[in-house]
PDB file of C-alpha atoms in Angstrom:
ATOM      1  CA  MET P 287      87.902 -34.728  39.896  1.00 56.00           C
ATOM      2  CA  SER P 288      86.950 -31.404  41.120  1.00 58.00           C
ATOM      3  CA  LYS P 289      84.622 -29.197  39.310  1.00 63.00           C
ATOM      4  CA  ARG P 290      85.722 -25.691  38.820  1.00 64.00           C
ATOM      5  CA  ALA P 291      83.228 -22.944  38.595  1.00 63.00           C
ATOM      6  CA  THR P 292      83.603 -21.318  35.266  1.00 66.00           C
ATOM      7  CA  PRO P 293      82.596 -17.715  34.973  1.00 65.00           C
ATOM      8  CA  ARG P 294      79.338 -17.488  33.058  1.00 68.00           C
ATOM      9  CA  GLN P 295      79.095 -15.150  30.169  1.00 67.00           C
ATOM     10  CA  PRO P 296      76.118 -12.848  30.542  1.00 65.00           C
ATOM     11  CA  GLN P 297      73.562 -13.558  27.856  1.00 69.00           C
ATOM     12  CA  GLN P 298      73.087 -10.729  25.511  1.00 71.00           C
ATOM     13  CA  GLU P 299      69.648  -9.248  25.615  1.00 70.00           C
ATOM     14  CA  ARG P 300      67.589  -9.073  22.521  1.00 66.00           C
ATOM     15  CA  PRO P 301      67.525  -5.506  21.227  1.00 66.00           C
ATOM     16  CA  ARG P 302      64.335  -3.741  22.146  1.00 67.00           C
ATOM     17  CA  GLY P 303      62.317  -1.409  20.076  1.00 66.00           C
ATOM     18  CA  GLY P 304      61.703  -1.867  16.438  1.00 69.00           C
ATOM     19  CA  PRO P 305      59.160  -0.251  14.206  1.00 72.00           C
ATOM     20  CA  ALA P 306      56.116   1.287  15.842  1.00 73.00           C
ATOM     21  CA  ARG P 307      52.923  -0.708  15.459  1.00 71.00           C
ATOM     22  CA  ALA P 308      49.391   0.608  15.435  1.00 69.00           C
ATOM     23  CA  VAL P 309      47.256  -0.381  18.419  1.00 66.00           C
ATOM     24  CA  ALA P 310      44.582  -1.665  16.036  1.00 61.00           C
ATOM     25  CA  ASP P 311      47.081  -4.234  14.736  1.00 63.00           C
ATOM     26  CA  LEU P 312      47.668  -5.537  18.261  1.00 63.00           C
ATOM     27  CA  LEU P 313      44.047  -5.704  19.454  1.00 61.00           C
ATOM     28  CA  PRO P 314      42.991  -8.776  17.455  1.00 58.00           C
ATOM     29  CA  GLN P 315      45.869 -10.669  19.071  1.00 58.00           C
ATOM     30  CA  VAL P 316      44.911  -9.480  22.564  1.00 58.00           C
ATOM     31  CA  GLY P 317      41.225 -10.306  22.256  1.00 58.00           C
ATOM     32  CA  GLY P 318      41.722 -13.398  20.129  1.00 57.00           C
ATOM     33  CA  ALA P 319      42.225 -15.787  23.053  1.00 58.00           C
ATOM     34  CA  ALA P 320      39.160 -14.489  24.873  1.00 58.00           C
ATOM     35  CA  PHE P 321      36.989 -14.714  21.770  1.00 55.00           C
ATOM     36  CA  LYS P 322      38.176 -18.262  21.005  1.00 56.00           C
ATOM     37  CA  ARG P 323      37.414 -19.302  24.573  1.00 59.00           C
ATOM     38  CA  TYR P 324      33.765 -18.446  23.978  1.00 55.00           C
ATOM     39  CA  GLY P 325      33.709 -20.164  20.618  1.00 51.00           C
ATOM     40  CA  PHE P 326      34.139 -17.191  18.336  1.00 54.00           C
ATOM     41  CA  VAL P 327      36.314 -18.099  15.400  1.00 53.00           C
ATOM     42  CA  GLN P 328      36.424 -14.488  14.379  1.00 64.00           C
ATOM     43  CA  ALA P 329      35.996 -11.479  16.657  1.00 70.00           C
ATOM     44  CA  GLY P 330      34.204  -9.688  13.840  1.00 77.00           C
ATOM     45  CA  ILE P 331      30.878 -11.335  14.649  1.00 83.00           C
ATOM     46  CA  VAL P 332      30.848  -9.546  18.002  1.00 82.00           C
ATOM     47  CA  THR P 333      32.251  -6.227  16.853  1.00 82.00           C
ATOM     48  CA  ARG P 334      30.159  -6.093  13.667  1.00 86.00           C
ATOM     49  CA  TRP P 335      26.927  -7.589  15.021  1.00 90.00           C
ATOM     50  CA  ALA P 336      24.938  -4.469  14.089  1.00 89.00           C
ATOM     51  CA  GLU P 337      26.109  -4.766  10.480  1.00 89.00           C
ATOM     52  CA  ILE P 338      25.233  -8.455  10.339  1.00 91.00           C
ATOM     53  CA  VAL P 339      21.697  -8.364  11.758  1.00 92.00           C
ATOM     54  CA  GLY P 340      20.865  -4.687  11.319  1.00 90.00           C
ATOM     55  CA  PRO P 341      20.463  -1.939  13.927  1.00 88.00           C
ATOM     56  CA  ARG P 342      16.894  -2.943  14.835  1.00 90.00           C
ATOM     57  CA  TYR P 343      17.897  -6.408  16.044  1.00 91.00           C
ATOM     58  CA  ALA P 344      21.341  -5.405  17.305  1.00 91.00           C
ATOM     59  CA  ASP P 345      19.727  -3.070  19.847  1.00 91.00           C
ATOM     60  CA  VAL P 346      17.931  -6.001  21.496  1.00 93.00           C
ATOM     61  CA  SER P 347      20.447  -8.827  21.039  1.00 93.00           C
ATOM     62  CA  THR P 348      24.102  -9.708  21.278  1.00 92.00           C
ATOM     63  CA  PRO P 349      26.006 -12.876  20.275  1.00 92.00           C
ATOM     64  CA  GLU P 350      27.244 -14.904  23.229  1.00 89.00           C
ATOM     65  CA  SER P 351      29.028 -17.917  21.755  1.00 87.00           C
ATOM     66  CA  ILE P 352      29.373 -20.284  18.832  1.00 87.00           C
ATOM     67  CA  ARG P 353      29.808 -23.971  19.651  1.00 87.00           C
ATOM     68  CA  PHE P 354      31.037 -26.289  16.928  1.00 87.00           C
ATOM     69  CA  PRO P 355      30.902 -30.089  16.783  1.00 88.00           C
ATOM     70  CA  PRO P 356      34.197 -31.664  17.881  1.00 88.00           C
ATOM     71  CA  GLY P 357      36.937 -31.286  15.283  1.00 87.00           C
ATOM     72  CA  ARG P 358      34.871 -29.099  12.938  1.00 87.00           C
ATOM     73  CA  LYS P 359      34.503 -25.403  12.229  1.00 84.00           C
ATOM     74  CA  ALA P 360      31.133 -25.652  10.497  1.00 88.00           C
ATOM     75  CA  GLU P 361      27.505 -26.364  11.401  1.00 90.00           C
ATOM     76  CA  GLY P 362      27.839 -24.739  14.805  1.00 91.00           C
ATOM     77  CA  VAL P 363      25.229 -23.466  17.252  1.00 92.00           C
ATOM     78  CA  LEU P 364      25.138 -19.704  17.739  1.00 92.00           C
ATOM     79  CA  THR P 365      23.863 -18.607  21.150  1.00 93.00           C
ATOM     80  CA  VAL P 366      22.378 -15.111  21.218  1.00 93.00           C
ATOM     81  CA  THR P 367      21.323 -13.202  24.323  1.00 94.00           C
ATOM     82  CA  VAL P 368      18.048 -11.372  23.712  1.00 95.00           C
ATOM     83  CA  LYS P 369      16.437  -8.617  25.737  1.00 92.00           C
ATOM     84  CA  GLY P 370      13.166  -9.607  27.456  1.00 86.00           C
ATOM     85  CA  ALA P 371      10.126 -10.158  25.268  1.00 87.00           C
ATOM     86  CA  HIS P 372      12.062  -9.714  22.021  1.00 91.00           C
ATOM     87  CA  ALA P 373      12.947 -13.425  22.038  1.00 89.00           C
ATOM     88  CA  ALA P 374       9.659 -14.342  20.330  1.00 90.00           C
ATOM     89  CA  MET P 375      10.364 -11.873  17.523  1.00 90.00           C
ATOM     90  CA  MET P 376      13.942 -13.120  17.160  1.00 91.00           C
ATOM     91  CA  GLN P 377      12.704 -16.731  17.017  1.00 92.00           C
ATOM     92  CA  HIS P 378      10.631 -15.891  13.955  1.00 93.00           C
ATOM     93  CA  ILE P 379      13.603 -14.411  12.113  1.00 93.00           C
ATOM     94  CA  ALA P 380      16.130 -17.038  13.292  1.00 94.00           C
ATOM     95  CA  PRO P 381      16.579 -18.547   9.785  1.00 95.00           C
ATOM     96  CA  GLU P 382      17.370 -15.094   8.392  1.00 95.00           C
ATOM     97  CA  ILE P 383      19.912 -14.428  11.161  1.00 94.00           C
ATOM     98  CA  VAL P 384      21.597 -17.789  10.486  1.00 95.00           C
ATOM     99  CA  GLU P 385      21.742 -16.908   6.779  1.00 95.00           C
ATOM    100  CA  ARG P 386      23.255 -13.475   7.487  1.00 93.00           C
ATOM    101  CA  VAL P 387      25.867 -14.887   9.874  1.00 92.00           C
ATOM    102  CA  ASN P 388      26.843 -17.547   7.326  1.00 92.00           C
ATOM    103  CA  ARG P 389      27.079 -14.866   4.638  1.00 92.00           C
ATOM    104  CA  PHE P 390      29.378 -12.900   6.958  1.00 90.00           C
ATOM    105  CA  PHE P 391      31.662 -15.928   7.471  1.00 88.00           C
ATOM    106  CA  GLY P 392      31.496 -16.966   3.818  1.00 90.00           C
ATOM    107  CA  TYR P 393      30.582 -20.585   4.578  1.00 90.00           C
ATOM    108  CA  ALA P 394      27.978 -22.552   6.574  1.00 91.00           C
ATOM    109  CA  ALA P 395      29.511 -21.815   9.976  1.00 90.00           C
ATOM    110  CA  VAL P 396      26.182 -21.773  11.836  1.00 92.00           C
ATOM    111  CA  ALA P 397      23.432 -24.359  11.440  1.00 94.00           C
ATOM    112  CA  ARG P 398      21.251 -23.454  14.414  1.00 94.00           C
ATOM    113  CA  LEU P 399      20.425 -20.440  16.571  1.00 94.00           C
ATOM    114  CA  THR P 400      19.778 -20.698  20.314  1.00 94.00           C
ATOM    115  CA  LEU P 401      18.148 -17.758  22.053  1.00 94.00           C
ATOM    116  CA  LYS P 402      18.717 -16.899  25.696  1.00 93.00           C
ATOM    117  CA  GLN P 403      16.906 -14.119  27.529  1.00 92.00           C
ATOM    118  CA  GLY P 404      19.103 -11.718  29.441  1.00 92.00           C
ATOM    119  CA  GLN P 405      20.425  -8.196  29.675  1.00 90.00           C
ATOM    120  CA  VAL P 406      21.936  -6.632  26.579  1.00 89.00           C
ATOM    121  CA  ALA P 407      24.424  -3.803  26.971  1.00 85.00           C
ATOM    122  CA  PRO P 408      23.443  -0.703  25.000  1.00 82.00           C
ATOM    123  CA  ARG P 409      25.495  -0.053  21.891  1.00 75.00           C
ATOM    124  CA  PRO P 410      27.610   3.088  22.056  1.00 71.00           C
ATOM    125  CA  SER P 411      26.542   5.676  19.527  1.00 70.00           C
ATOM    126  CA  ARG P 412      29.249   6.911  17.216  1.00 66.00           C
ATOM    127  CA  VAL P 413      29.462  10.629  16.714  1.00 64.00           C
ATOM    128  CA  ALA P 414      31.794  12.087  14.126  1.00 58.00           C
ATOM    129  CA  PRO P 415      34.604  14.150  15.625  1.00 60.00           C
ATOM    130  CA  PRO P 416      34.082  17.889  15.171  1.00 60.00           C
ATOM    131  CA  SER P 417      37.017  18.134  12.748  1.00 59.00           C
ATOM    132  CA  LEU P 418      35.308  15.804  10.272  1.00 53.00           C
ATOM    133  CA  ARG P 419      32.085  17.767   9.991  1.00 55.00           C
ATOM    134  CA  ALA P 420      31.635  19.542   6.702  1.00 58.00           C
ATOM    135  CA  ILE P 421      32.195  23.281   6.758  1.00 60.00           C
ATOM    136  CA  ALA P 422      30.807  25.283   3.877  1.00 61.00           C
ATOM    137  CA  PRO P 423      33.411  27.450   2.126  1.00 60.00           C
ATOM    138  CA  PRO P 424      32.853  31.187   2.357  1.00 64.00           C
ATOM    139  CA  ALA P 425      30.628  32.554  -0.402  1.00 65.00           C
ATOM    140  CA  ARG P 426      33.266  34.805  -1.947  1.00 68.00           C
ATOM    141  CA  ILE P 427      35.717  31.878  -2.283  1.00 69.00           C
ATOM    142  CA  GLY P 428      33.003  29.565  -3.622  1.00 66.00           C
ATOM    143  CA  GLU P 429      32.579  31.837  -6.644  1.00 70.00           C
ATOM    144  CA  GLY P 430      36.273  31.552  -7.524  1.00 75.00           C
ATOM    145  CA  LEU P 431      36.155  27.761  -7.253  1.00 80.00           C
ATOM    146  CA  ARG P 432      33.522  27.473  -9.995  1.00 79.00           C
ATOM    147  CA  ALA P 433      36.167  28.254 -12.624  1.00 82.00           C
ATOM    148  CA  ILE P 434      38.136  25.085 -11.714  1.00 83.00           C
ATOM    149  CA  ALA P 435      37.187  22.277 -14.121  1.00 84.00           C
ATOM    150  CA  ASP P 436      38.417  19.287 -12.071  1.00 86.00           C
ATOM    151  CA  PRO P 437      35.668  18.417  -9.522  1.00 84.00           C
ATOM    152  CA  GLU P 438      38.034  16.629  -7.131  1.00 86.00           C
ATOM    153  CA  LEU P 439      40.468  19.572  -7.043  1.00 86.00           C
ATOM    154  CA  ARG P 440      37.554  21.967  -6.591  1.00 83.00           C
ATOM    155  CA  ALA P 441      36.267  19.935  -3.595  1.00 83.00           C
ATOM    156  CA  VAL P 442      39.714  19.768  -1.962  1.00 83.00           C
ATOM    157  CA  LEU P 443      40.351  23.474  -2.405  1.00 84.00           C
ATOM    158  CA  GLY P 444      36.861  24.246  -1.075  1.00 81.00           C
ATOM    159  CA  ALA P 445      37.540  22.140   2.049  1.00 80.00           C
ATOM    160  CA  LEU P 446      40.899  23.866   2.530  1.00 81.00           C
ATOM    161  CA  ALA P 447      39.277  27.305   2.205  1.00 79.00           C
ATOM    162  CA  ALA P 448      36.564  26.337   4.683  1.00 77.00           C
ATOM    163  CA  GLY P 449      39.133  25.103   7.186  1.00 75.00           C
ATOM    164  CA  VAL P 450      41.164  28.269   6.922  1.00 75.00           C
ATOM    165  CA  ALA P 451      38.032  30.419   7.227  1.00 74.00           C
ATOM    166  CA  ALA P 452      36.947  28.492  10.364  1.00 72.00           C
ATOM    167  CA  THR P 453      40.154  29.306  12.278  1.00 73.00           C
ATOM    168  CA  HIS P 454      40.429  32.368  14.476  1.00 70.00           C
ATOM    169  CA  GLY P 455      43.565  34.375  15.079  1.00 68.00           C
ATOM    170  CA  PRO P 456      47.142  33.611  14.142  1.00 66.00           C
ATOM    171  CA  PRO P 457      48.384  30.007  14.041  1.00 63.00           C
ATOM    172  CA  ILE P 458      49.711  28.558  17.308  1.00 63.00           C
ATOM    173  CA  VAL P 459      53.093  26.830  17.046  1.00 64.00           C
ATOM    174  CA  GLY P 460      55.893  25.478  19.215  1.00 64.00           C
ATOM    175  CA  ASP P 461      55.845  25.632  23.017  1.00 68.00           C
ATOM    176  CA  GLU P 462      52.659  27.687  23.088  1.00 65.00           C
ATOM    177  CA  LEU P 463      50.769  24.845  21.372  1.00 61.00           C
ATOM    178  CA  THR P 464      52.276  22.264  23.734  1.00 66.00           C
ATOM    179  CA  ASN P 465      51.172  24.287  26.769  1.00 67.00           C
ATOM    180  CA  LEU P 466      47.622  24.559  25.431  1.00 65.00           C
ATOM    181  CA  VAL P 467      47.433  20.824  24.730  1.00 62.00           C
ATOM    182  CA  VAL P 468      48.705  19.960  28.224  1.00 64.00           C
ATOM    183  CA  ALA P 469      46.195  22.387  29.758  1.00 65.00           C
ATOM    184  CA  GLY P 470      43.416  20.679  27.790  1.00 62.00           C
ATOM    185  CA  LYS P 471      42.403  23.771  25.854  1.00 60.00           C
ATOM    186  CA  VAL P 472      43.278  22.277  22.448  1.00 56.00           C
ATOM    187  CA  ARG P 473      42.484  18.757  21.287  1.00 54.00           C
TER     188      ARG P 473
END
C-alpha cells in the first residue's frame, strides 16, 4: 500500500479582536504569578501596605513574603523588610500588624511576623492631576447659584462654571487639537 499525500486544509485562525479591556483588569493576571511565587495569596497586601499598617510604618517597611504550612492557606508567616533601626519598633507592634493583616484578609491568614533588616524603596507620593483640583466659581456666577434649591445641582453647575471660567480663548477642535497633543502642548 502506498500512502498518498493528501492536501491539508489550512486551519482557520481564531478571530482576533473582541471588546476592549481596561489595563487595570489585566494587571492582576500579569502580576498574579509573581506574587504567588513569593507567597502572596493576594497582591493587595503589597499594593495596599500603607493602608494596612498606616503611613508611619509603611515608610519604613515593606512586605516580602507570606509562607504557609504545606496544604494550608492560614496561619502563615509574614516576612517584612524593615529599614535599619526601625526593626526594634516594629517588633513591639508586631501583634498589631498581624491583627491588621488578618483583618485585611478577613481570616487568620498570618500567625507570626518575621522581621528582616534591609533597604525599603520609598513610596511614590500621589499628587492629584491638575484637572481634579477644585476651582472656585467666579463671584458673579456664585450669586446666581444661590437661588438653586438642589445642593447637588448647585455644586455641579458651580464646577461647570468654574471650568468654563478657567479656560482661555476659543475652544480647540479637530486637527488643531491633534497637532497640539502630538507636540506635547496639551495633555
